[in-house]
Coordinates of C-alpha atoms in Angstrom, one line a residue:
X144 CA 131.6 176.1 -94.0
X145 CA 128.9 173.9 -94.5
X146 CA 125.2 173.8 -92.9
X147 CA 124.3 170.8 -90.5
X148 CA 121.5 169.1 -89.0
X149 CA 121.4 169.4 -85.1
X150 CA 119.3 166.1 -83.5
X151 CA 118.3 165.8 -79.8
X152 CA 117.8 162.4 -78.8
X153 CA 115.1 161.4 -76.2
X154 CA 111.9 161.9 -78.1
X155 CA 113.4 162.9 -81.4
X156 CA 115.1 159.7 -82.9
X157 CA 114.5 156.7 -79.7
X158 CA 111.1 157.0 -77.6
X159 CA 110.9 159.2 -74.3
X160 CA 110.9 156.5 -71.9
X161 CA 112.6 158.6 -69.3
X162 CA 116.1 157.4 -68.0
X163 CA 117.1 154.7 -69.6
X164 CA 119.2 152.1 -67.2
X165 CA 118.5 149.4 -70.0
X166 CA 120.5 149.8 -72.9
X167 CA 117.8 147.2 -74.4
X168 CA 115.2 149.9 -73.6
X169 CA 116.4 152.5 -76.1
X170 CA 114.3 151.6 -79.1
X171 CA 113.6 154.1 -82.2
X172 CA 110.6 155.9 -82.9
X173 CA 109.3 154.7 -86.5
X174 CA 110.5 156.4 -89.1
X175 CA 114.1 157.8 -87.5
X176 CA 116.1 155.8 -88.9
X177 CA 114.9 156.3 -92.6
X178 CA 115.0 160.3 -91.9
X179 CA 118.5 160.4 -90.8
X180 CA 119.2 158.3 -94.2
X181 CA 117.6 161.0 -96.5
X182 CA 119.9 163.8 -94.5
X183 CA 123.2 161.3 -94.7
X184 CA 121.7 161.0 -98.6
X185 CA 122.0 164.9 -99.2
X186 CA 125.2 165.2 -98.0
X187 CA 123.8 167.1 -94.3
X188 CA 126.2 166.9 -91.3
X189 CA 123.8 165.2 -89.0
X190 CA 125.0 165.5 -85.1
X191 CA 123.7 164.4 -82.0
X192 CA 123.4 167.1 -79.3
X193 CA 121.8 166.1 -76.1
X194 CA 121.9 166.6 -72.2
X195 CA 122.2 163.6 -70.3
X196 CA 122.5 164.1 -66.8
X197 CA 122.2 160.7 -65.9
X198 CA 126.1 160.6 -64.4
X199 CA 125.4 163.7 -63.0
X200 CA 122.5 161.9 -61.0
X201 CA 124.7 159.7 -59.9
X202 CA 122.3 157.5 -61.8
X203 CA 124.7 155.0 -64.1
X204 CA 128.6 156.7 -65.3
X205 CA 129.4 157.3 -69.2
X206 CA 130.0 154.1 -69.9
X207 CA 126.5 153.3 -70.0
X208 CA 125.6 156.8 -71.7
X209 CA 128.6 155.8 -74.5
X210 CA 126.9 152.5 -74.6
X211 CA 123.5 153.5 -75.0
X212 CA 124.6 155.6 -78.1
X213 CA 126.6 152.8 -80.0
X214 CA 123.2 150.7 -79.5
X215 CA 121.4 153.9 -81.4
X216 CA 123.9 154.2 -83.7
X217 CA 123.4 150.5 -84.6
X218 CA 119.5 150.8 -85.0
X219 CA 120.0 153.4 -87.3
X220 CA 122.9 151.8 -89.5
X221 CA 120.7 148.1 -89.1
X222 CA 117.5 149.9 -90.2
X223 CA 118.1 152.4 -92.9
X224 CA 122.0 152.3 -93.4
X225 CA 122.4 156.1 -91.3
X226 CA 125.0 157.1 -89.6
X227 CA 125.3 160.0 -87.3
X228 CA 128.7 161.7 -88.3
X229 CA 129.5 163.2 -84.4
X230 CA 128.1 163.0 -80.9
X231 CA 127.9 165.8 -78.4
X232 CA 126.9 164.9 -75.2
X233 CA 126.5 167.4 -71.8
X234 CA 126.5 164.9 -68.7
X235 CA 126.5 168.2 -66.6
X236 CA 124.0 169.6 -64.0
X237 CA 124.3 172.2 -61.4
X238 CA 123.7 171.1 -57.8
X239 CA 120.6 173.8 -57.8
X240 CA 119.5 171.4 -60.5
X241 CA 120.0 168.0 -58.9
X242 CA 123.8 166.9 -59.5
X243 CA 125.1 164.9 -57.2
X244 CA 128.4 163.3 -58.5
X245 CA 131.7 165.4 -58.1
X246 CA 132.5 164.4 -61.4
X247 CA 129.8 166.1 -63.4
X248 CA 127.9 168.3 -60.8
X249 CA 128.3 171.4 -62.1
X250 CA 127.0 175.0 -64.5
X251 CA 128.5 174.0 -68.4
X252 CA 128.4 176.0 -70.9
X253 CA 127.2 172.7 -72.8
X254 CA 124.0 172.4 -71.2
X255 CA 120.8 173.4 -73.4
X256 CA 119.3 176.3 -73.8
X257 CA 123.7 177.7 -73.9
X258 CA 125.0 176.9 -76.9
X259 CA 128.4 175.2 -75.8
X260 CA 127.7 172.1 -77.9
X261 CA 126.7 173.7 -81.6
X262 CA 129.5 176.5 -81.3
X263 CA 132.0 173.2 -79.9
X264 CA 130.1 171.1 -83.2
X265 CA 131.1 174.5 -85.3
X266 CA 134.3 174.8 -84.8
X267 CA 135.2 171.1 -84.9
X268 CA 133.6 170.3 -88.0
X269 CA 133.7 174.0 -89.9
X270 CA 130.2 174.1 -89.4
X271 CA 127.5 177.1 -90.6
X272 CA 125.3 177.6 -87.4
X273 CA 123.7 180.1 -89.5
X274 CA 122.8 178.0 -92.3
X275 CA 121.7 175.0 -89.8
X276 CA 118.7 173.5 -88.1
X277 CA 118.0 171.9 -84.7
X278 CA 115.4 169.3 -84.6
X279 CA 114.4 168.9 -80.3
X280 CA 110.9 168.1 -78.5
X281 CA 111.7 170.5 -75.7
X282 CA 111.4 174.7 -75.8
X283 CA 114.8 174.7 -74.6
X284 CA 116.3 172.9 -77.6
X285 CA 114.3 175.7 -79.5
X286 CA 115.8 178.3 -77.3
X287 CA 119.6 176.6 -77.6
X288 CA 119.2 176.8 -81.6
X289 CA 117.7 180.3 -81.5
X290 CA 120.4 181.3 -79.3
X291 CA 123.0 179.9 -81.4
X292 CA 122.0 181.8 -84.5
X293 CA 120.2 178.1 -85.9
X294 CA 116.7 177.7 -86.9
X295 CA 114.7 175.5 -84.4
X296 CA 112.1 172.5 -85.2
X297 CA 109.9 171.0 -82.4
X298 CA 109.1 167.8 -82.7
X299 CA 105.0 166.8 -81.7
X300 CA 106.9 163.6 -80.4
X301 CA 108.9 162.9 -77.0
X302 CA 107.5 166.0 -75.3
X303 CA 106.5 167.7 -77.8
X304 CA 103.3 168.3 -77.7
X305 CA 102.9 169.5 -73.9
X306 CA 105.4 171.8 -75.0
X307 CA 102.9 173.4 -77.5
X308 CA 100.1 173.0 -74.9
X309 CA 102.4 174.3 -72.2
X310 CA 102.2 171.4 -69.8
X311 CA 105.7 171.4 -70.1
X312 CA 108.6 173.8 -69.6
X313 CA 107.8 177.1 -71.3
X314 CA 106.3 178.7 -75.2
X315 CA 108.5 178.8 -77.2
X316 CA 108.4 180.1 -80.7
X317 CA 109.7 177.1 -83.5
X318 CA 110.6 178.1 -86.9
X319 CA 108.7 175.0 -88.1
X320 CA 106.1 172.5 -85.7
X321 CA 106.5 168.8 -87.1
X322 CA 104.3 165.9 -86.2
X323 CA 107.6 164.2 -86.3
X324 CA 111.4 163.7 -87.4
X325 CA 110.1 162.4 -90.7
X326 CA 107.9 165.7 -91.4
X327 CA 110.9 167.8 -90.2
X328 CA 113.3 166.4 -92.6
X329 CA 110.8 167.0 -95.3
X330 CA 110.8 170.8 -94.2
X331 CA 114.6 171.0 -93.8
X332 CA 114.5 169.7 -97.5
X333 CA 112.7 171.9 -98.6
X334 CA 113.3 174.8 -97.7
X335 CA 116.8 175.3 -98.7
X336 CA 115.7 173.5 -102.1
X337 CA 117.8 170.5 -101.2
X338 CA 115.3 168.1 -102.5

């Protein structure tokens, strides 16, 4: 089994602009693309874990979620040669929550904080959770790697930073606060001596 980097997406590699119905509106945050090369450099599974529940909003379908992720996955290849080696994406939300559509509107496992997509990542890809890191900007992307056994980095980007002044959602406790991807890249690095 081998130890991989989990990566949210909104506020962690392309800016928190809110729902994006663009696909020209996704742009990275400085620095992202660069990052995810020095992980991709070490030989660290990099995957993409994120809620999206945009379809479940009834906002745009998948084919503009799948289409906003090959324009990402283009920035990063165009600006620094990275690649993300697998997506996991949880279109799903509860009614409670605000899903509308039939098609997604309902509890998943997937959904952050639960741990559906990691342990889904794990066994796909013979993955260590135990040996891996999440990188998010929310507390529940610090709850879903705690919960899956992973150590959690929050992100001062994206939301971030209301996070830690708890504007936003709930404290949480991080393994490591970075100012940004960059800075937590340098930590994952590191600290398992993979410099």
């Amino acid at each position: 089994m081998k130890p991989a980097v989990f990566l949210d997406r909104d506020g962690v590699l392309n800016q928190e602009v809110g729902y994006i119905h663009r696909v020209e509106d996704l742009n990275l945050i400085p620095g992202v693309a660069q990052a995810v090369r020095r992980l991709n450099d070490r030989n660290l599974f990099c995957c993409l874990v994120t809620n999206q529940s945009g379809p479940a909003r009834s906002y745009y379908g998948m084919d503009h979620v799948h289409a906003l992720h090959q324009r990402l996955c283009n920035l990063l290849e165009t600006e620094a040669g990275a690649v993300l080696d697998t997506l996991f994406v949880c279109p799903y939300l509860s009614p409670p929550e605000g899903g509308t559509n039939p098609e997604f509107a309902r509890w998943s496992t997937w959904r952050k904080p639960n741990t559906g997509m990691l342990v889904a990542a794990a066994w796909e890809h013979d993955l260590d959770l135990s040996a891996s890191f999440m990188v998010g900007d929310k507390a529940t992307d610090i709850d879903m790697a705690h919960n899956a056994g992973c150590q959690g980095i929050l992100v001062q980007t994206g939301y971030g930073s209301r996070v830690l002044s708890g504007d936003y959602q709930h404290h949480t406790r991080p393994d490591y606060i970075a100012t940004d991807l960059a800075d937590a890249v340098n930590w994952i690095l590191t600290s398992g001596n993979r410099e």
